[in-house]
Structures are given as C-alpha cells and as structure tokens.
Amino acid sequence: MAVDPNAPYDPDNIFARILRGEIPVVKVYEDEYALAFPDIAPQARIHVLIIPRGSYICATDFGERASEAEQAGLSRAIAHVATRLGVTGSGYRVISNTGADAGQEVAHYHLHLLAGEPLGTKLIRPNAK
Ligand code: 5GP
C-alpha cells in the first residue's frame, strides 16, 4: 500500500527498524546523518538506498523539518556512497518517491541510488498518451 505522506511517522517501519539494528543490512556507508545499504529487490546492477537517521516520512517532510545539517549531511552522503561504489565516473541516478502517485512503499524518507549499467529512459510515464 502506498505511503500517506500526511500520516504520522510510524516508528516501526522497516527502515526505522534497520536504523535501530533490529534487521541486519550490509552497510555500504554510514555517518551521523545517513545510512546506505543495498535494496532488497535491486532494479539495476547497483541499487543502494540512502536514508537519513532522523524520522522523516518523505521528501516533503524532510525538506520542511530536517535541520540544515541533516539536509547537508544527506546530500553529502550521496557523494560518499557514489565514491565508495566507484561510480562517480561511469554515472548514477538518484531518485526518491513521495506518496501514492510516485508509488512510495516505505514510510521513511529514502533515496535510491542506481548505477552499474546504462539506466535507460529517465522517466517512465505509464499513462502517457
Ligand atoms: P519506495 O517504493 O518506497 O520508493 O522504495 C522502497 C524500497 O525499499 C524498494 O525498492 C524495496 O525493494 C526496498 N525494501 C523494502 N523492504 C526492504 C528491506 O527489508 N530491506 C531492504 N534492503 N530494502 C527493502
């Protein structure tokens, strides 16, 4: 079921549990602001999720409530992850889904970093005429 960005933050969502160490993940990168780990259902040869440590539901929530340091920290984490993965030269895509139309499934803000092969069409509009 798609995430309702207006619902209260659910502290038992899967990424909150990963942050608390209740569910093990392979840590690609971590610092005081962010954690990065492989997506369980990769959509490219490299598919890593980058999440803030703070409790934010989506891009809107993060943009409105996260501190300047948290926002800068998440942005810098993208660069750290890309460097660690060795894809800064070959390229990569960072996307984020918010709410029903975007198909957001997990109610903790996250960025998808996709890389490792040509990624094809930038935006697929299934209902485009
Ligand atoms: P969304 O659709 O919300 O933008 O993306 C959620 C992503 O989280 C999906 O790509 C999905 O495969 C991934 N995911 C869901 N549950 C887990 C999990 O338990 N572990 C990991 N590593 N990824 C998960």
CSV table of N, CA and C and ligand atoms in Angstrom, one decimal:
chain,number,residue,atom,x,y,z
A,1,MET,N,0.8,-1.2,0.0
A,1,MET,CA,0.0,0.0,0.0
A,1,MET,C,0.9,1.2,0.0
A,2,ALA,N,0.5,2.2,-0.8
A,2,ALA,CA,1.3,3.4,-0.9
A,2,ALA,C,1.3,4.2,0.4
A,3,VAL,N,2.4,4.9,0.7
A,3,VAL,CA,2.5,5.7,1.9
A,3,VAL,C,1.7,7.0,1.8
A,4,ASP,N,1.0,7.3,2.9
A,4,ASP,CA,0.3,8.5,3.0
A,4,ASP,C,1.2,9.6,3.7
A,5,PRO,N,1.7,10.5,2.9
A,5,PRO,CA,2.7,11.5,3.4
A,5,PRO,C,2.1,12.4,4.6
A,6,ASN,N,0.8,12.3,4.7
A,6,ASN,CA,0.2,13.2,5.8
A,6,ASN,C,0.0,12.4,7.1
A,7,ALA,N,0.2,11.1,7.1
A,7,ALA,CA,0.1,10.3,8.3
A,7,ALA,C,1.2,10.5,9.2
A,8,PRO,N,1.0,10.3,10.5
A,8,PRO,CA,2.2,10.4,11.4
A,8,PRO,C,3.3,9.4,11.1
A,9,TYR,N,4.5,9.8,11.5
A,9,TYR,CA,5.7,8.9,11.3
A,9,TYR,C,5.4,7.6,12.1
A,10,ASP,N,5.6,6.4,11.4
A,10,ASP,CA,5.5,5.1,12.0
A,10,ASP,C,6.8,4.6,12.5
A,11,PRO,N,7.1,4.6,13.8
A,11,PRO,CA,8.5,4.2,14.2
A,11,PRO,C,8.8,2.7,14.0
A,12,ASP,N,7.8,2.0,13.5
A,12,ASP,CA,8.0,0.5,13.3
A,12,ASP,C,8.2,0.2,11.8
A,13,ASN,N,8.3,1.3,11.0
A,13,ASN,CA,8.5,1.0,9.5
A,13,ASN,C,9.9,0.3,9.4
A,14,ILE,N,10.0,-0.4,8.2
A,14,ILE,CA,11.2,-1.3,8.1
A,14,ILE,C,12.5,-0.6,8.1
A,15,PHE,N,12.5,0.7,7.6
A,15,PHE,CA,13.8,1.4,7.6
A,15,PHE,C,14.2,1.9,9.0
A,16,ALA,N,13.1,2.2,9.8
A,16,ALA,CA,13.4,2.6,11.2
A,16,ALA,C,14.0,1.4,12.0
A,17,ARG,N,13.5,0.2,11.7
A,17,ARG,CA,14.0,-1.0,12.3
A,17,ARG,C,15.4,-1.3,11.9
A,18,ILE,N,15.7,-1.0,10.6
A,18,ILE,CA,17.1,-1.2,10.1
A,18,ILE,C,18.0,-0.2,10.9
A,19,LEU,N,17.5,1.0,11.0
A,19,LEU,CA,18.4,2.0,11.7
A,19,LEU,C,18.6,1.6,13.2
A,20,ARG,N,17.6,1.0,13.8
A,20,ARG,CA,17.8,0.5,15.2
A,20,ARG,C,18.6,-0.8,15.3
A,21,GLY,N,19.0,-1.3,14.1
A,21,GLY,CA,19.8,-2.6,14.2
A,21,GLY,C,19.0,-3.8,14.4
A,22,GLU,N,17.6,-3.7,14.3
A,22,GLU,CA,16.8,-4.9,14.5
A,22,GLU,C,16.8,-5.8,13.3
A,23,ILE,N,17.1,-5.2,12.2
A,23,ILE,CA,17.1,-6.0,10.9
A,23,ILE,C,18.5,-5.8,10.3
A,24,PRO,N,19.3,-6.9,10.2
A,24,PRO,CA,20.7,-6.6,9.7
A,24,PRO,C,20.7,-6.2,8.2
A,25,VAL,N,21.6,-5.4,7.9
A,25,VAL,CA,21.9,-5.0,6.5
A,25,VAL,C,23.4,-4.9,6.2
A,26,VAL,N,23.8,-5.0,5.0
A,26,VAL,CA,25.2,-4.7,4.6
A,26,VAL,C,25.3,-3.2,4.5
A,27,LYS,N,26.1,-2.6,5.4
A,27,LYS,CA,26.3,-1.2,5.4
A,27,LYS,C,27.3,-0.7,4.3
A,28,VAL,N,26.7,0.0,3.3
A,28,VAL,CA,27.6,0.5,2.2
A,28,VAL,C,28.3,1.8,2.7
A,29,TYR,N,27.6,2.5,3.6
A,29,TYR,CA,28.1,3.8,4.1
A,29,TYR,C,27.3,4.2,5.3
A,30,GLU,N,27.9,4.8,6.3
A,30,GLU,CA,27.1,5.4,7.4
A,30,GLU,C,27.9,6.5,8.0
A,31,ASP,N,27.2,7.5,8.5
A,31,ASP,CA,27.8,8.5,9.3
A,31,ASP,C,26.7,9.0,10.3
A,32,GLU,N,26.9,10.2,10.9
A,32,GLU,CA,25.9,10.6,11.9
A,32,GLU,C,24.5,11.0,11.3
A,33,TYR,N,24.5,11.2,10.0
A,33,TYR,CA,23.3,11.7,9.3
A,33,TYR,C,22.6,10.7,8.5
A,34,ALA,N,23.3,9.7,8.0
A,34,ALA,CA,22.8,8.8,6.9
A,34,ALA,C,23.3,7.4,7.1
A,35,LEU,N,22.5,6.5,6.5
A,35,LEU,CA,22.9,5.1,6.4
A,35,LEU,C,22.6,4.6,5.0
A,36,ALA,N,23.5,3.9,4.4
A,36,ALA,CA,23.2,3.4,3.0
A,36,ALA,C,23.4,1.9,3.0
A,37,PHE,N,22.5,1.2,2.3
A,37,PHE,CA,22.5,-0.3,2.2
A,37,PHE,C,21.9,-0.7,0.9
A,38,PRO,N,22.2,-2.0,0.5
A,38,PRO,CA,21.6,-2.4,-0.8
A,38,PRO,C,20.1,-2.6,-0.7
A,39,ASP,N,19.4,-2.3,-1.8
A,39,ASP,CA,18.0,-2.5,-1.9
A,39,ASP,C,17.8,-4.0,-2.0
A,40,ILE,N,16.7,-4.5,-1.3
A,40,ILE,CA,16.4,-6.0,-1.2
A,40,ILE,C,16.0,-6.5,-2.6
A,41,ALA,N,15.5,-5.6,-3.5
A,41,ALA,CA,15.0,-6.0,-4.8
A,41,ALA,C,15.6,-5.1,-5.8
A,42,PRO,N,16.9,-5.3,-6.1
A,42,PRO,CA,17.6,-4.3,-7.0
A,42,PRO,C,17.0,-4.1,-8.4
A,43,GLN,N,16.9,-2.9,-8.8
A,43,GLN,CA,16.4,-2.5,-10.1
A,43,GLN,C,17.5,-2.2,-11.1
A,44,ALA,N,18.7,-2.3,-10.7
A,44,ALA,CA,19.9,-2.1,-11.5
A,44,ALA,C,21.0,-2.9,-10.9
A,45,ARG,N,22.1,-3.1,-11.6
A,45,ARG,CA,23.2,-3.9,-11.1
A,45,ARG,C,23.7,-3.4,-9.7
A,46,ILE,N,23.6,-2.1,-9.6
A,46,ILE,CA,23.9,-1.5,-8.3
A,46,ILE,C,22.6,-0.7,-7.9
A,47,HIS,N,22.1,-1.0,-6.7
A,47,HIS,CA,20.9,-0.3,-6.3
A,47,HIS,C,21.0,-0.2,-4.7
A,48,VAL,N,21.3,1.0,-4.3
A,48,VAL,CA,21.6,1.3,-2.9
A,48,VAL,C,20.6,2.3,-2.4
A,49,LEU,N,20.1,2.1,-1.2
A,49,LEU,CA,19.2,3.0,-0.6
A,49,LEU,C,20.0,3.9,0.4
A,50,ILE,N,19.7,5.2,0.4
A,50,ILE,CA,20.4,6.1,1.3
A,50,ILE,C,19.3,6.8,2.1
A,51,ILE,N,19.4,6.6,3.5
A,51,ILE,CA,18.3,7.1,4.3
A,51,ILE,C,18.9,8.0,5.4
A,52,PRO,N,18.1,9.0,5.7
A,52,PRO,CA,18.5,9.9,6.9
A,52,PRO,C,18.3,9.1,8.2
A,53,ARG,N,19.1,9.5,9.2
A,53,ARG,CA,18.9,8.8,10.5
A,53,ARG,C,17.6,9.4,11.2
A,54,GLY,N,17.3,10.6,10.9
A,54,GLY,CA,16.1,11.2,11.5
A,54,GLY,C,14.8,10.6,11.0
A,55,SER,N,13.7,10.8,11.8
A,55,SER,CA,12.4,10.3,11.5
A,55,SER,C,11.6,11.2,10.6
A,56,TYR,N,11.8,11.0,9.3
A,56,TYR,CA,11.1,11.7,8.3
A,56,TYR,C,10.4,10.8,7.3
A,57,ILE,N,9.2,11.1,6.9
A,57,ILE,CA,8.4,10.2,6.1
A,57,ILE,C,8.8,10.3,4.6
A,58,CYS,N,9.0,11.5,4.1
A,58,CYS,CA,9.1,11.6,2.7
A,58,CYS,C,9.9,12.9,2.4
A,59,ALA,N,10.1,13.2,1.1
A,59,ALA,CA,10.8,14.4,0.7
A,59,ALA,C,10.2,15.7,1.2
A,60,THR,N,8.9,15.8,1.3
A,60,THR,CA,8.2,17.0,1.8
A,60,THR,C,8.6,17.1,3.3
A,61,ASP,N,8.4,16.1,4.0
A,61,ASP,CA,8.6,16.1,5.5
A,61,ASP,C,10.1,16.5,5.7
A,62,PHE,N,11.0,15.8,5.0
A,62,PHE,CA,12.4,16.1,5.2
A,62,PHE,C,12.8,17.5,4.9
A,63,GLY,N,12.2,18.0,3.8
A,63,GLY,CA,12.5,19.3,3.3
A,63,GLY,C,12.0,20.4,4.3
A,64,GLU,N,10.8,20.1,4.9
A,64,GLU,CA,10.2,21.1,5.8
A,64,GLU,C,10.8,21.0,7.2
A,65,ARG,N,11.2,19.8,7.7
A,65,ARG,CA,11.5,19.7,9.1
A,65,ARG,C,13.0,19.5,9.4
A,66,ALA,N,13.7,18.9,8.5
A,66,ALA,CA,15.1,18.5,8.8
A,66,ALA,C,16.0,19.8,8.9
A,67,SER,N,16.9,19.7,9.8
A,67,SER,CA,17.8,20.8,10.0
A,67,SER,C,18.7,21.0,8.8
A,68,GLU,N,19.4,22.2,8.8
A,68,GLU,CA,20.3,22.4,7.7
A,68,GLU,C,21.4,21.3,7.7
A,69,ALA,N,21.9,21.0,8.9
A,69,ALA,CA,22.9,20.0,9.0
A,69,ALA,C,22.5,18.6,8.5
A,70,GLU,N,21.2,18.2,8.8
A,70,GLU,CA,20.7,16.9,8.3
A,70,GLU,C,20.6,17.0,6.8
A,71,GLN,N,20.1,18.1,6.3
A,71,GLN,CA,19.9,18.1,4.8
A,71,GLN,C,21.3,18.1,4.1
A,72,ALA,N,22.2,18.9,4.6
A,72,ALA,CA,23.6,18.8,4.0
A,72,ALA,C,24.2,17.4,4.2
A,73,GLY,N,23.9,16.8,5.4
A,73,GLY,CA,24.5,15.5,5.6
A,73,GLY,C,24.0,14.5,4.6
A,74,LEU,N,22.7,14.5,4.3
A,74,LEU,CA,22.2,13.5,3.4
A,74,LEU,C,22.7,13.8,2.0
A,75,SER,N,22.8,15.0,1.6
A,75,SER,CA,23.4,15.4,0.3
A,75,SER,C,24.8,14.9,0.2
A,76,ARG,N,25.6,15.1,1.2
A,76,ARG,CA,27.0,14.7,1.2
A,76,ARG,C,27.1,13.2,1.2
A,77,ALA,N,26.1,12.5,1.8
A,77,ALA,CA,26.2,11.1,1.8
A,77,ALA,C,26.0,10.5,0.4
A,78,ILE,N,25.3,11.2,-0.4
A,78,ILE,CA,25.2,10.7,-1.8
A,78,ILE,C,26.6,10.6,-2.4
A,79,ALA,N,27.3,11.7,-2.3
A,79,ALA,CA,28.7,11.7,-2.9
A,79,ALA,C,29.6,10.7,-2.2
A,80,HIS,N,29.5,10.5,-0.9
A,80,HIS,CA,30.3,9.5,-0.3
A,80,HIS,C,30.0,8.1,-0.8
A,81,VAL,N,28.7,7.8,-0.9
A,81,VAL,CA,28.2,6.5,-1.4
A,81,VAL,C,28.7,6.2,-2.8
A,82,ALA,N,28.5,7.2,-3.7
A,82,ALA,CA,28.9,7.1,-5.1
A,82,ALA,C,30.4,6.9,-5.2
A,83,THR,N,31.1,7.6,-4.4
A,83,THR,CA,32.6,7.4,-4.4
A,83,THR,C,33.0,6.0,-3.9
A,84,ARG,N,32.3,5.6,-2.8
A,84,ARG,CA,32.7,4.3,-2.3
A,84,ARG,C,32.3,3.2,-3.3
A,85,LEU,N,31.2,3.4,-4.0
A,85,LEU,CA,30.8,2.4,-5.0
A,85,LEU,C,31.6,2.4,-6.3
A,86,GLY,N,32.4,3.5,-6.5
A,86,GLY,CA,33.2,3.6,-7.7
A,86,GLY,C,32.5,4.0,-8.9
A,87,VAL,N,31.4,4.8,-8.7
A,87,VAL,CA,30.5,5.1,-9.9
A,87,VAL,C,30.5,6.5,-10.3
A,88,THR,N,31.3,7.3,-9.7
A,88,THR,CA,31.3,8.8,-10.0
A,88,THR,C,31.7,9.0,-11.4
A,89,GLY,N,32.6,8.2,-12.0
A,89,GLY,CA,33.0,8.3,-13.4
A,89,GLY,C,32.0,7.8,-14.4
A,90,SER,N,31.4,6.6,-14.1
A,90,SER,CA,30.5,6.0,-15.0
A,90,SER,C,29.1,6.6,-14.9
A,91,GLY,N,28.8,7.1,-13.8
A,91,GLY,CA,27.5,7.8,-13.6
A,91,GLY,C,26.5,7.0,-12.8
A,92,TYR,N,25.5,7.7,-12.3
A,92,TYR,CA,24.5,7.0,-11.5
A,92,TYR,C,23.2,7.9,-11.5
A,93,ARG,N,22.2,7.4,-11.0
A,93,ARG,CA,20.9,8.1,-10.9
A,93,ARG,C,20.4,8.1,-9.4
A,94,VAL,N,20.0,9.2,-8.9
A,94,VAL,CA,19.4,9.3,-7.6
A,94,VAL,C,17.9,9.7,-7.7
A,95,ILE,N,17.0,8.9,-7.2
A,95,ILE,CA,15.6,9.2,-7.2
A,95,ILE,C,15.0,9.0,-5.9
A,96,SER,N,13.8,9.6,-5.7
A,96,SER,CA,13.1,9.5,-4.4
A,96,SER,C,11.6,9.5,-4.8
A,97,ASN,N,10.8,8.6,-4.2
A,97,ASN,CA,9.4,8.6,-4.4
A,97,ASN,C,8.7,9.1,-3.2
A,98,THR,N,7.7,10.0,-3.4
A,98,THR,CA,6.9,10.5,-2.3
A,98,THR,C,5.4,10.3,-2.6
A,99,GLY,N,4.7,9.6,-1.8
A,99,GLY,CA,3.3,9.5,-1.9
A,99,GLY,C,2.8,8.5,-2.9
A,100,ALA,N,1.5,8.5,-3.1
A,100,ALA,CA,0.8,7.5,-3.9
A,100,ALA,C,1.2,7.5,-5.4
A,101,ASP,N,1.2,8.7,-6.0
A,101,ASP,CA,1.4,8.8,-7.4
A,101,ASP,C,2.8,8.3,-7.8
A,102,ALA,N,3.7,8.5,-6.9
A,102,ALA,CA,5.1,8.0,-7.1
A,102,ALA,C,5.3,6.6,-6.6
A,103,GLY,N,4.3,6.0,-6.0
A,103,GLY,CA,4.5,4.6,-5.5
A,103,GLY,C,5.4,4.4,-4.3
A,104,GLN,N,5.5,5.4,-3.5
A,104,GLN,CA,6.3,5.2,-2.3
A,104,GLN,C,5.8,4.1,-1.4
A,105,GLU,N,6.6,3.1,-1.0
A,105,GLU,CA,6.2,2.0,-0.3
A,105,GLU,C,6.6,2.0,1.2
A,106,VAL,N,7.8,2.6,1.4
A,106,VAL,CA,8.3,2.6,2.8
A,106,VAL,C,8.2,4.0,3.3
A,107,ALA,N,7.6,4.2,4.5
A,107,ALA,CA,7.3,5.5,5.1
A,107,ALA,C,8.5,6.1,5.9
A,108,HIS,N,9.7,5.9,5.4
A,108,HIS,CA,10.8,6.6,5.9
A,108,HIS,C,11.6,7.1,4.7
A,109,TYR,N,11.8,8.4,4.7
A,109,TYR,CA,12.4,9.1,3.5
A,109,TYR,C,13.7,8.3,3.1
A,110,HIS,N,13.8,8.1,1.8
A,110,HIS,CA,14.9,7.4,1.2
A,110,HIS,C,15.2,7.8,-0.2
A,111,LEU,N,16.5,7.7,-0.5
A,111,LEU,CA,16.9,8.0,-1.9
A,111,LEU,C,17.4,6.6,-2.5
A,112,HIS,N,17.0,6.4,-3.7
A,112,HIS,CA,17.5,5.2,-4.5
A,112,HIS,C,18.7,5.7,-5.3
A,113,LEU,N,19.8,5.0,-5.1
A,113,LEU,CA,21.0,5.3,-6.0
A,113,LEU,C,21.1,4.1,-6.9
A,114,LEU,N,21.0,4.3,-8.2
A,114,LEU,CA,21.0,3.3,-9.2
A,114,LEU,C,22.3,3.5,-10.1
A,115,ALA,N,23.0,2.4,-10.4
A,115,ALA,CA,24.2,2.5,-11.2
A,115,ALA,C,24.6,1.2,-11.7
A,116,GLY,N,25.8,1.2,-12.3
A,116,GLY,CA,26.4,-0.1,-12.7
A,116,GLY,C,26.1,-0.5,-14.1
A,117,GLU,N,25.3,0.2,-14.8
A,117,GLU,CA,24.9,-0.1,-16.2
A,117,GLU,C,24.2,1.1,-16.8
A,118,PRO,N,24.0,1.2,-18.1
A,118,PRO,CA,23.2,2.2,-18.7
A,118,PRO,C,21.8,2.1,-18.1
A,119,LEU,N,21.2,3.2,-17.6
A,119,LEU,CA,20.0,3.2,-16.9
A,119,LEU,C,18.7,3.5,-17.7
A,120,GLY,N,18.9,3.7,-19.0
A,120,GLY,CA,17.8,3.8,-19.9
A,120,GLY,C,17.0,5.1,-19.7
A,121,THR,N,15.7,5.0,-20.0
A,121,THR,CA,14.8,6.2,-20.0
A,121,THR,C,14.8,6.8,-18.7
A,122,LYS,N,14.9,8.1,-18.7
A,122,LYS,CA,15.0,8.8,-17.4
A,122,LYS,C,13.6,8.8,-16.6
A,123,LEU,N,12.5,8.9,-17.3
A,123,LEU,CA,11.3,8.9,-16.6
A,123,LEU,C,10.2,8.1,-17.4
A,124,ILE,N,9.6,7.2,-16.8
A,124,ILE,CA,8.6,6.3,-17.5
A,124,ILE,C,7.3,6.8,-17.0
A,125,ARG,N,6.4,7.2,-17.9
A,125,ARG,CA,5.0,7.6,-17.6
A,125,ARG,C,4.1,6.6,-18.1
A,126,PRO,N,3.6,5.7,-17.3
A,126,PRO,CA,2.8,4.5,-17.8
A,126,PRO,C,1.5,5.0,-18.4
A,127,ASN,N,1.0,6.1,-18.0
A,127,ASN,CA,-0.3,6.6,-18.6
A,127,ASN,C,-0.1,7.6,-19.6
A,128,ALA,N,1.1,7.9,-20.1
A,128,ALA,CA,1.3,8.9,-21.1
A,128,ALA,C,0.7,8.5,-22.4
A,129,LYS,N,0.1,9.5,-23.1
A,129,LYS,CA,-0.6,9.2,-24.4
A,129,LYS,C,0.3,9.7,-25.5
B,1,5GP,P1,9.9,3.1,-2.5
B,1,5GP,O1,9.0,2.4,-3.4
B,1,5GP,O2,9.3,3.4,-1.1
B,1,5GP,O3,10.5,4.3,-3.1
B,1,5GP,O4,11.1,2.1,-2.2
B,1,5GP,C1,11.2,1.2,-1.2
B,1,5GP,C2,12.3,0.3,-1.5
B,1,5GP,O5,12.7,-0.4,-0.3
B,1,5GP,C3,12.0,-0.7,-2.6
B,1,5GP,O6,12.9,-0.6,-3.6
B,1,5GP,C4,12.2,-2.1,-1.8
B,1,5GP,O7,12.8,-3.1,-2.6
B,1,5GP,C5,13.1,-1.7,-0.7
B,1,5GP,N1,12.9,-2.5,0.5
B,1,5GP,C6,11.7,-2.8,1.1
B,1,5GP,N2,11.9,-3.6,2.2
B,1,5GP,C7,13.2,-3.7,2.4
B,1,5GP,C8,14.1,-4.4,3.3
B,1,5GP,O8,13.6,-5.0,4.3
B,1,5GP,N3,15.4,-4.3,3.1
B,1,5GP,C9,15.9,-3.6,2.1
B,1,5GP,N4,17.3,-3.6,2.0
B,1,5GP,N5,15.2,-3.0,1.1
B,1,5GP,C10,13.9,-3.0,1.3
